[in-house]
mmCIF file of C-alpha atoms in Angstrom:
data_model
loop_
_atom_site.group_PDB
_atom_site.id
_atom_site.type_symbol
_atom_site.label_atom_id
_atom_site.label_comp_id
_atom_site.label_asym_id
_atom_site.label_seq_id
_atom_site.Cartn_x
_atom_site.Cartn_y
_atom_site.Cartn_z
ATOM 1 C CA UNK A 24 83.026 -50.245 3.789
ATOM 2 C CA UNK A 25 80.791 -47.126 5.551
ATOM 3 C CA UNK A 26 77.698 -48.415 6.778
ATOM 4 C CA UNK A 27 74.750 -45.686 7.810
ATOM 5 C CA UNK A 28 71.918 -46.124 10.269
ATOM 6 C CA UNK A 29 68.882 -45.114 9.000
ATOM 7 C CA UNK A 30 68.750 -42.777 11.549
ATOM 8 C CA UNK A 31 72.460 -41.304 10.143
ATOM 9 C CA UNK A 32 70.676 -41.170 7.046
ATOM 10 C CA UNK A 33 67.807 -39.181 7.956
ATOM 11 C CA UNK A 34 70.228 -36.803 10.031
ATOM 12 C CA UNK A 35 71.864 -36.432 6.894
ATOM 13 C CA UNK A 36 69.074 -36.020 4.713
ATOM 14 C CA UNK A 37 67.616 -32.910 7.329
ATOM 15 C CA UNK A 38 71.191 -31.123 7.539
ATOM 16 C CA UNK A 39 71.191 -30.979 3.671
ATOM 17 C CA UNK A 40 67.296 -29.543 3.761
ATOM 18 C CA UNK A 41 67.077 -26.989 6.227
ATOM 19 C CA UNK A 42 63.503 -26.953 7.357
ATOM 20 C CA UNK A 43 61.243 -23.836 6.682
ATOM 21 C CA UNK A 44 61.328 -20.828 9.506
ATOM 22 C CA UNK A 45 59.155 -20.976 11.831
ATOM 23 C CA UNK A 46 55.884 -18.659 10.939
ATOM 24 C CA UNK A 47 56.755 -15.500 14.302
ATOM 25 C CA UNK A 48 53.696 -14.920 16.544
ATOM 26 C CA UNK A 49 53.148 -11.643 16.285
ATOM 27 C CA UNK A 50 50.107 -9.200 18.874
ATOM 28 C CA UNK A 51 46.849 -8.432 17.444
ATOM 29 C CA UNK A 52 47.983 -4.617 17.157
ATOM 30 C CA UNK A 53 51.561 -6.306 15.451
ATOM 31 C CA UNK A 54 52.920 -6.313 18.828
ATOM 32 C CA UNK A 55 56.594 -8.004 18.691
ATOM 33 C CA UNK A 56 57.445 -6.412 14.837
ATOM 34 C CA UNK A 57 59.965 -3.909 14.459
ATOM 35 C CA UNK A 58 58.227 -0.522 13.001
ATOM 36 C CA UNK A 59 61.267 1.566 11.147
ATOM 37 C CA UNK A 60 60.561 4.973 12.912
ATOM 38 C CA UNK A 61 58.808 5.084 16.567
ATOM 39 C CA UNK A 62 55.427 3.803 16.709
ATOM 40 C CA UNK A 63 52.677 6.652 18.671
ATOM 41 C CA UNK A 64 49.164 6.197 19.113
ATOM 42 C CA UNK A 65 46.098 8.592 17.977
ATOM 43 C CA UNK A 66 43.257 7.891 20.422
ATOM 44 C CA UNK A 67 39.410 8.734 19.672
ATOM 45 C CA UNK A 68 36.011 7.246 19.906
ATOM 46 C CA UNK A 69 34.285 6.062 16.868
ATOM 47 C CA UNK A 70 30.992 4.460 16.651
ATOM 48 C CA UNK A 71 30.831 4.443 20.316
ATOM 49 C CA UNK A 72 33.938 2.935 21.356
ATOM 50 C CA UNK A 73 37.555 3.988 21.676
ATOM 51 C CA UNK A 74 40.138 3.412 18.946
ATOM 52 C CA UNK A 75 43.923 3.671 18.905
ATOM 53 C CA UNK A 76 45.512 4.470 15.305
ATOM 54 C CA UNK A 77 49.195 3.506 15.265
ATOM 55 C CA UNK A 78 51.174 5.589 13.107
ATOM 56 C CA UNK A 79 54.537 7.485 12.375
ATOM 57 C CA UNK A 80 55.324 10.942 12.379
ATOM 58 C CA UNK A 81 58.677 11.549 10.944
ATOM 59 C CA UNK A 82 60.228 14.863 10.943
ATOM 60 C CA UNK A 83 62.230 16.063 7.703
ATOM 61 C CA UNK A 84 65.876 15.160 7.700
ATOM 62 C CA UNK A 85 67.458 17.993 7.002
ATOM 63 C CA UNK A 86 65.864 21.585 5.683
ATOM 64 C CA UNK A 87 61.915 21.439 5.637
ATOM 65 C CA UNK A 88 60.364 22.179 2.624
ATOM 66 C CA UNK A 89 56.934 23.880 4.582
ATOM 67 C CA UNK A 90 55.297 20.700 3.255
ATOM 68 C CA UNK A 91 53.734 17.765 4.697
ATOM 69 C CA UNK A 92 53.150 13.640 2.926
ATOM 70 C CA UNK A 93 50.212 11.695 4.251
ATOM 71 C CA UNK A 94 50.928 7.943 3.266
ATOM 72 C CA UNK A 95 48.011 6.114 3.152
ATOM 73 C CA UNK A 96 48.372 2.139 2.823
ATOM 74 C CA UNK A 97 47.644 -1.218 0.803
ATOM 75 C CA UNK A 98 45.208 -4.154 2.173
ATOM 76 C CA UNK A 99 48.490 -6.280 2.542
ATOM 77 C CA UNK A 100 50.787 -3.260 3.877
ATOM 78 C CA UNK A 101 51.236 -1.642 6.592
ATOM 79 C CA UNK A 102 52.707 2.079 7.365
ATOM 80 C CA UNK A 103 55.838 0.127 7.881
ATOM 81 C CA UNK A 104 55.940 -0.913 4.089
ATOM 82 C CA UNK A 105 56.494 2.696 3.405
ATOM 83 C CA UNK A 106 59.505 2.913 5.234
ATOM 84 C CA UNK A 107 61.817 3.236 1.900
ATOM 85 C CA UNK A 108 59.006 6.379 0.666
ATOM 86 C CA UNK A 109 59.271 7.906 4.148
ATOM 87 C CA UNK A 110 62.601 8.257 4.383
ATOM 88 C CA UNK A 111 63.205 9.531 0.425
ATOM 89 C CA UNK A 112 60.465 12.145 0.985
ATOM 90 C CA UNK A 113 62.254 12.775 4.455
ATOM 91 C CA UNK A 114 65.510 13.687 2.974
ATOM 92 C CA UNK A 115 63.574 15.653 0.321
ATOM 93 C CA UNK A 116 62.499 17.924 3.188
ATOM 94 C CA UNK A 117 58.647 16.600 3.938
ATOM 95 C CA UNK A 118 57.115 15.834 7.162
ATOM 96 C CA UNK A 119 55.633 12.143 6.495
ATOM 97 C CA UNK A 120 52.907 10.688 8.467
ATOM 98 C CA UNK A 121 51.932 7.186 7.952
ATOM 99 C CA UNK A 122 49.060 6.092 9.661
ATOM 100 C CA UNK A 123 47.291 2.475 10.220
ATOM 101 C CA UNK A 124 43.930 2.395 9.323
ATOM 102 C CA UNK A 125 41.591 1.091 12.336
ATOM 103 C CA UNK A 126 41.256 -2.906 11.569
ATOM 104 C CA UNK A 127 45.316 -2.953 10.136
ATOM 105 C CA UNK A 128 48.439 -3.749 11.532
ATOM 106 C CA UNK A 129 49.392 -1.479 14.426
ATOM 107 C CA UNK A 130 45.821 -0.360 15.062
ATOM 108 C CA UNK A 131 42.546 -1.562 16.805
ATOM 109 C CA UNK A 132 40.908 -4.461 15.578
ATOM 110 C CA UNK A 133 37.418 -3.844 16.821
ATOM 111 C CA UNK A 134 34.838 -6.739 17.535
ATOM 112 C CA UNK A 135 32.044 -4.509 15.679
ATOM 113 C CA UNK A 136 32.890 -1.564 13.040
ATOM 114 C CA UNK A 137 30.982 -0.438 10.382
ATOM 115 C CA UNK A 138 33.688 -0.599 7.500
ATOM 116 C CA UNK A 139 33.615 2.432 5.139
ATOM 117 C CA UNK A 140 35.868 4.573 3.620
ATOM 118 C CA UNK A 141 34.819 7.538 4.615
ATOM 119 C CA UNK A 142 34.715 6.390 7.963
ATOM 120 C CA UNK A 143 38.602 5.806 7.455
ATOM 121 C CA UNK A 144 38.899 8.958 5.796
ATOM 122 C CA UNK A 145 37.094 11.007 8.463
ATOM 123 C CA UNK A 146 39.558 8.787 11.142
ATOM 124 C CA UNK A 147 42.845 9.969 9.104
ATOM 125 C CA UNK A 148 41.069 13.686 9.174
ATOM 126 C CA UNK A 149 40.493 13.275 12.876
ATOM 127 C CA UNK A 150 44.687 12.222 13.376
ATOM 128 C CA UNK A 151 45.985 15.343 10.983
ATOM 129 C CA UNK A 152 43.639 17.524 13.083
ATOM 130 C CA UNK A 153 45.081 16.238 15.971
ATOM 131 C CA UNK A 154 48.936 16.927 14.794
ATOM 132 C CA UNK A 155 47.409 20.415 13.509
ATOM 133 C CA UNK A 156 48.364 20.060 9.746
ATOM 134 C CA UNK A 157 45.071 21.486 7.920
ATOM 135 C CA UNK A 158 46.756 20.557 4.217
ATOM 136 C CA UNK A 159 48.925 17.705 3.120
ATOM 137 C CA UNK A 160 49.871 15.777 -0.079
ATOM 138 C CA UNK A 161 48.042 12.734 0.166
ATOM 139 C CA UNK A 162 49.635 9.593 -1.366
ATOM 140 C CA UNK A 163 47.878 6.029 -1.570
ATOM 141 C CA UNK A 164 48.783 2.656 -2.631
ATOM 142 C CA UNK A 165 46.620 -0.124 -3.552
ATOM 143 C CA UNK A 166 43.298 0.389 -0.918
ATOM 144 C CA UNK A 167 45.147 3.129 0.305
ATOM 145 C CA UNK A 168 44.096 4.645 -3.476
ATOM 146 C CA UNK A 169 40.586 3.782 -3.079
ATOM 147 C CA UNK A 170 40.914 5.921 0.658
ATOM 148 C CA UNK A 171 43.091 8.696 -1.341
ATOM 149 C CA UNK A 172 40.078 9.004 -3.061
ATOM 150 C CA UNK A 173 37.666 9.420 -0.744
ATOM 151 C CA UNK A 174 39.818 11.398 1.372
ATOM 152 C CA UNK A 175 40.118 13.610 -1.235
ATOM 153 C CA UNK A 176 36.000 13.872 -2.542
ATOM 154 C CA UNK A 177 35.454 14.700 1.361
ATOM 155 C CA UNK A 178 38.043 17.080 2.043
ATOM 156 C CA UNK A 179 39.245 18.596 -0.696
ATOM 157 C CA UNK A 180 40.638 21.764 0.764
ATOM 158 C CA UNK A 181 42.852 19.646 3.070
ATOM 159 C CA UNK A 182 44.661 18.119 0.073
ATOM 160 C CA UNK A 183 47.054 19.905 -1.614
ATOM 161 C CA UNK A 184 47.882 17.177 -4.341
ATOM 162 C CA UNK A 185 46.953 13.097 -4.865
ATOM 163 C CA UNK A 186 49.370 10.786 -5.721
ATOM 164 C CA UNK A 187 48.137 7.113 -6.408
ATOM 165 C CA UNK A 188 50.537 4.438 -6.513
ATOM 166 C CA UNK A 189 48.648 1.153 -8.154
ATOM 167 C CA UNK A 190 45.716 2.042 -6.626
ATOM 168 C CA UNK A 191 42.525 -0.919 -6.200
ATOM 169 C CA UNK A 192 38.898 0.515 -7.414
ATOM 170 C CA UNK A 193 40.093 1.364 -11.410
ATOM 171 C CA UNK A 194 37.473 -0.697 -11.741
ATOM 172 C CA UNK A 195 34.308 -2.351 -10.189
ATOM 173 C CA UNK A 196 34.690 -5.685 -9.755
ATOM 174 C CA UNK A 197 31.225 -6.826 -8.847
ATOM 175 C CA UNK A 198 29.745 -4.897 -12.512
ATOM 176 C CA UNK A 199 32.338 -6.952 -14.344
ATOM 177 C CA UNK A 200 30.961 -10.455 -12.849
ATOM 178 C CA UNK A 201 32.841 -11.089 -10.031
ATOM 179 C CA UNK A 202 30.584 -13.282 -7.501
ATOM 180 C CA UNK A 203 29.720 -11.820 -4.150
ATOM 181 C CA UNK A 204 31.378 -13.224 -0.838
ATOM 182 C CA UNK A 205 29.773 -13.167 2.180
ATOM 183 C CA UNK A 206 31.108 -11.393 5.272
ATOM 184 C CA UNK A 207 31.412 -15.042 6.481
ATOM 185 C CA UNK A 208 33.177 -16.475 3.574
ATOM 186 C CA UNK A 209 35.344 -13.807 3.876
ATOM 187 C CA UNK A 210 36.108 -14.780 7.386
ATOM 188 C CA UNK A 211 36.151 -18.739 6.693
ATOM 189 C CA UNK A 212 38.884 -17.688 3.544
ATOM 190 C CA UNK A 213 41.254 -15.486 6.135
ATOM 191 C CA UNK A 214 41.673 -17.847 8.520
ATOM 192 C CA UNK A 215 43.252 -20.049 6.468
ATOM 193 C CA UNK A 216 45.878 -17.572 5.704
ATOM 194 C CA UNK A 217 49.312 -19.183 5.958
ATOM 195 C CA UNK A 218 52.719 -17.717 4.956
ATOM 196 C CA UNK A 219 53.180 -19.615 1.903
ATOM 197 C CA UNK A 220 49.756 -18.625 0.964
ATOM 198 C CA UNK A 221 50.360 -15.286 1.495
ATOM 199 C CA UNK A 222 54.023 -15.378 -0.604
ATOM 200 C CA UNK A 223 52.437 -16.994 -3.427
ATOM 201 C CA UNK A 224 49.544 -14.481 -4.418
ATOM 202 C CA UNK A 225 52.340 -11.911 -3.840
ATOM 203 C CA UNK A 226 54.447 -13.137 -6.139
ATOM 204 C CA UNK A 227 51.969 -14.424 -8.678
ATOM 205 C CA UNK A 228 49.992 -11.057 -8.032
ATOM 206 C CA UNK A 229 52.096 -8.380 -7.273
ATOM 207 C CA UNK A 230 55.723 -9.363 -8.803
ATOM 208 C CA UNK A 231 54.977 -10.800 -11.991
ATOM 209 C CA UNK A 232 56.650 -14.437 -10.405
ATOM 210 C CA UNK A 233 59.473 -12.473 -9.583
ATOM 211 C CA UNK A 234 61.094 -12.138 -5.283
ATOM 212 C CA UNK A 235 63.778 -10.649 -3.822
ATOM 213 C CA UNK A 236 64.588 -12.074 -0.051
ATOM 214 C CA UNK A 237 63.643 -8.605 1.124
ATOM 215 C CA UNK A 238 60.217 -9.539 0.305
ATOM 216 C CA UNK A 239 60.070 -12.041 3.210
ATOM 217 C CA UNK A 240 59.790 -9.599 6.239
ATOM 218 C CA UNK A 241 56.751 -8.253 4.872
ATOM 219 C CA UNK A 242 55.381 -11.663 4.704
ATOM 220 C CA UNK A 243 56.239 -12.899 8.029
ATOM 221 C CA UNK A 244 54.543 -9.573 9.219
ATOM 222 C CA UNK A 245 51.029 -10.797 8.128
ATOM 223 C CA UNK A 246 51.753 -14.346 8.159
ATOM 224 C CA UNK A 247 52.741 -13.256 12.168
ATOM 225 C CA UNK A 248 49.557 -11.042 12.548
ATOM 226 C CA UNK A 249 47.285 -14.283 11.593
ATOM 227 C CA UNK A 250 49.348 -16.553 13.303
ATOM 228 C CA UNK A 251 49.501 -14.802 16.891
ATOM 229 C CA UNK A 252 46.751 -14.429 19.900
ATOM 230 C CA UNK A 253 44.790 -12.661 17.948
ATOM 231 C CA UNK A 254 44.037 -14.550 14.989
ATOM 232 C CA UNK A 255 39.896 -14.626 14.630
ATOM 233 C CA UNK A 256 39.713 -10.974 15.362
ATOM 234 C CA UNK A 257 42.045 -10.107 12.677
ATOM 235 C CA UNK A 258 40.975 -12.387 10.586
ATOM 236 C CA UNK A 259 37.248 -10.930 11.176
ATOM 237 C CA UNK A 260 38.258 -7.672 10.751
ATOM 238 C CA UNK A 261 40.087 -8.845 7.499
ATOM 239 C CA UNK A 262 36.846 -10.303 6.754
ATOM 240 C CA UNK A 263 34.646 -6.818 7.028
ATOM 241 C CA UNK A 264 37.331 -4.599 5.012
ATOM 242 C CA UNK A 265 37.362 -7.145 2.023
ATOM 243 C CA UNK A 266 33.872 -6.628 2.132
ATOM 244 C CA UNK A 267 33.997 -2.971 2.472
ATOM 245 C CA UNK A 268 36.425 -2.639 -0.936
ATOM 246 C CA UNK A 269 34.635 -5.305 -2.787
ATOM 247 C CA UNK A 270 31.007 -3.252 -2.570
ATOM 248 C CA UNK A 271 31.992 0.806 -2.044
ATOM 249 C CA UNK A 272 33.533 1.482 -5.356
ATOM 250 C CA UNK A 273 35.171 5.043 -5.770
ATOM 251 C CA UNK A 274 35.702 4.095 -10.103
ATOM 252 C CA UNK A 275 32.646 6.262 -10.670
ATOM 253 C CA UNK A 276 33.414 8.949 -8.533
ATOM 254 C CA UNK A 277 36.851 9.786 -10.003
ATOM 255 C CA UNK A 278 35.285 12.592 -12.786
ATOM 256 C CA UNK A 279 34.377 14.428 -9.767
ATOM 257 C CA UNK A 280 38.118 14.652 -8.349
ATOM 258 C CA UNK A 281 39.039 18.469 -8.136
ATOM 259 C CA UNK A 282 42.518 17.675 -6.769
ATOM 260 C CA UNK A 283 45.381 17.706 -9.139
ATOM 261 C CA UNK A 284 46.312 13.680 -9.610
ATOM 262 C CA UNK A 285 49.499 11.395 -10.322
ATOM 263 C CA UNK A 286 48.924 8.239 -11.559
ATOM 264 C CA UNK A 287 51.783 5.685 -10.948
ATOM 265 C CA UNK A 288 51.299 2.193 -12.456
ATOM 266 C CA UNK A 289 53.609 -0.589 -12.321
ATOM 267 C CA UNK A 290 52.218 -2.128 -15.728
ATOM 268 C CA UNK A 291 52.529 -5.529 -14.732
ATOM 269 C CA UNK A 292 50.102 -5.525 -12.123
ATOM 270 C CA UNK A 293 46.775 -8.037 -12.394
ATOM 271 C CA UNK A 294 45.588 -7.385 -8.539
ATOM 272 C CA UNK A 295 41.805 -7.757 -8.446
ATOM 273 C CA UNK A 296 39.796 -8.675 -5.514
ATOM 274 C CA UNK A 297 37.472 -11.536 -6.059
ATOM 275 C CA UNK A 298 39.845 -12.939 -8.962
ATOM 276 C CA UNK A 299 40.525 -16.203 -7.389
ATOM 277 C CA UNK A 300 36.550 -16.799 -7.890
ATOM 278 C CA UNK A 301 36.021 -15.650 -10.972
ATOM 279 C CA UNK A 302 34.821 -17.021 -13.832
ATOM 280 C CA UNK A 303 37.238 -17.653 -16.081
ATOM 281 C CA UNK A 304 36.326 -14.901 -18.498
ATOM 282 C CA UNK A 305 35.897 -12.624 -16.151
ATOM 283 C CA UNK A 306 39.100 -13.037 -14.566
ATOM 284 C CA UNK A 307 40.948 -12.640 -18.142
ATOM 285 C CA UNK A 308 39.239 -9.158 -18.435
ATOM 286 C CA UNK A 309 39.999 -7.699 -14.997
ATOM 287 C CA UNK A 310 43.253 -6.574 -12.912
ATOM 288 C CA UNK A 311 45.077 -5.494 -16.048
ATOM 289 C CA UNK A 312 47.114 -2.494 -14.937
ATOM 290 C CA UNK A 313 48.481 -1.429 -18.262
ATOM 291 C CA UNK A 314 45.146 -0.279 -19.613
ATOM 292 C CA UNK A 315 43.490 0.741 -16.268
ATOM 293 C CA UNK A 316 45.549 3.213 -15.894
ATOM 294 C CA UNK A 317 45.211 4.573 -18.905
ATOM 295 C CA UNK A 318 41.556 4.589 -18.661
ATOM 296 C CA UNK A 319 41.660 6.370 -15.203
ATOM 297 C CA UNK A 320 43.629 9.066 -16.229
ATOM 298 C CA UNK A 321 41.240 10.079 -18.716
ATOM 299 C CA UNK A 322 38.518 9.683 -16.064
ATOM 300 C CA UNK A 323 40.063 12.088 -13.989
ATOM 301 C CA UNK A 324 40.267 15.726 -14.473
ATOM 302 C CA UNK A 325 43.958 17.125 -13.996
ATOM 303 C CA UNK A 326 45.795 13.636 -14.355
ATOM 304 C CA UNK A 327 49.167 12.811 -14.961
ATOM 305 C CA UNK A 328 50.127 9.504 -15.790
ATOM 306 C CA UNK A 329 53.323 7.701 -14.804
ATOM 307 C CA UNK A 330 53.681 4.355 -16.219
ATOM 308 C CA UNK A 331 56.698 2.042 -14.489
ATOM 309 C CA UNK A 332 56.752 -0.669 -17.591
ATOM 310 C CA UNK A 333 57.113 -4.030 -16.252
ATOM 311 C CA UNK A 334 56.682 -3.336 -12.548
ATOM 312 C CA UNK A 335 54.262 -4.719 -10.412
ATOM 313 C CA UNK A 336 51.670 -3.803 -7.497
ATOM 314 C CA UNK A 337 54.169 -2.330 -5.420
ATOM 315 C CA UNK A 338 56.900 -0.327 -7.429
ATOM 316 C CA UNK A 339 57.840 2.059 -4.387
ATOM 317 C CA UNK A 340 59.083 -1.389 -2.950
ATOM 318 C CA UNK A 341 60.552 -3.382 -6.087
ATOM 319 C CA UNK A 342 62.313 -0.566 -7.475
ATOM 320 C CA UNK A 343 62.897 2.108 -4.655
ATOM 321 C CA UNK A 344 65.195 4.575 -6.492
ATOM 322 C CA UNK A 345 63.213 4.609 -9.594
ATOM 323 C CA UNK A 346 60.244 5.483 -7.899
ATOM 324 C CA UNK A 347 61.206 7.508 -5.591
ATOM 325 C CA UNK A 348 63.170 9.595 -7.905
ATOM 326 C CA UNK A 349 60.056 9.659 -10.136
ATOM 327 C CA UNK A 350 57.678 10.528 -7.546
ATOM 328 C CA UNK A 351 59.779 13.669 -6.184
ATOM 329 C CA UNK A 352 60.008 15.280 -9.360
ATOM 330 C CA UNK A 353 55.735 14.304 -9.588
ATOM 331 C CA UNK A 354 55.907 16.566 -6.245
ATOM 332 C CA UNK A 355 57.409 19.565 -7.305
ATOM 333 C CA UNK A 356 55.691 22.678 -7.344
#
């Protein structure tokens, strides 16, 4: 007859249940995380201090097409996230430049900014000045939209056509009932951000319940951003953009868009910011990406709407070829 220790047993018991990976440590400008094209730096001064802006420039693969893509990112992205849209739109012959915004990722996380999106836009004007491109197609997913926006209202002459991929700001939040958080609840909420936390709102949020393991590395980069030396100043910084989308809506600024528009939805979206606090009534009535977009592309003038039926927040990353092959065609001249 076998007899087992119970320390056998417990040896066994941990062999057959690998334990979780271990959340990486990552800088507090993502130092340590693999970027898919070289990483340079834009530096300026803004509100009296100076800024770096990580970001890619990435040239076109094979004949240029004369035109440049300006890929403007999510709250929970990166320019890294992109890296499947950069390198479709590279092929295609564009010059792509994907920036971090100042407070994300790659870039600065200052200990005192003034949060507002034109101060991002007039940053991202300041870095396309710098490379001398004076017009680009500007494309924006999720926040990024709500920047597309008012990158566009600012500078329209530098934009030679929008493209927003499930963008945030369809609707205002705060005018449907969603209770106000404080800068410091904001902060108190981020750093508590975990990796499971983050995978679960993802996948709840932005999938439908669905995930593919490919999903992970985008996880373990903010799960690694919070988790590393820097954690209270990204969290803080967190703290002042969530405040920045939650009160500067761009929903009622969209009739005055000059620029001619694409509208791509992944229908099965329900992002909303301040759901997770709302009332329950309110939170059945907002985040519903199948009639949002609808609505916004009657709001704006020149919009074409391209629905991706049961897709989620991010269809450029759930369904790559799809979207990509939908959003070159959106492109053509």
């Amino acid at each position: 007859m076998l007899r087992f220790t119970r320390s056998a047993l417990l040896c066994a018991t941990l062999a057959a249940f690998p334990a979780a990976a271990e959340t990486p440590k990552f800088g507090p400008e993502l130092q340590g995380f693999h970027y898919p094209y070289p990483l340079q730096q834009f530096s300026f001064t803004s509100q009296g201090q100076p800024l770096k802006m990580g970001y890619m420039d990435v040239p076109p693969e094979g004949a240029a097409n004369g035109r440049t893509a300006l890929l403007l990112h999510g709250k929970n992205f990166c320019a890294a996230t992109w890296q499947d849209t950069i390198k479709a739109l590279s092929k295609a012959g564009y010059r792509v430049i994907a920036p971090d915004q100042i407070g994300f990722c790659s870039s600065t996380k200052p200990a005192h900014y003034q949060y507002s999106f034109q101060q991002l836009a007039q940053n991202t004007h300041g870095l396309l000045h710098n490379l001398k491109i004076s017009r680009a197609i500007v494309i924006g997913h999720s926040t990024g939209g709500m920047l597309a926006t008012r990158y566009s209202l600012m500078y329209p002459q530098a934009v030679e056509q929008l493209v927003m991929v499930n963008p945030i700001g369809l609707e205002d939040w705060k005018a449907k009932g969603v209770p106000w958080r404080s800068v410091d609840q904001w902060f108190e909420r981020e750093l508590n951000t975990t990796a499971d936390g983050i995978r679960n709102y993802e996948q709840r949020t932005y999938y439908g319940g669905r995930w593919k393991p490919e999903y992970d590395r985008w996880v373990d980069m903010l799960a690694g951003l919070n988790n590393g030396p820097g954690h209270r100043l990204v969290a803080w910084n967190s703290a002042l953009i969530y405040d920045m989308i939650f009160t500067q809506p761009v929903y009622y600024e969209f009739k005055d868009l000059q620029t001619p528009t694409t509208l791509m939805i992944g229908t099965a979206d329900t992002t909303a910011i301040g759901s997770d606090i709302a009332p329950p009534a309110v939170k059945a009535r907002i985040g519903q990406y199948a009639e949002l977009g609808k609505q916004a592309a009657k709001l704006i003038p020149h919009a074409t709407l391209i629905e991706f039926a049961g897709l989620g927040h991010a269809p450029q990353m759930e369904e790559p070829e799809r979207f990509h092959q939908a959003l070159l065609k959106a492109l053509q001249p």
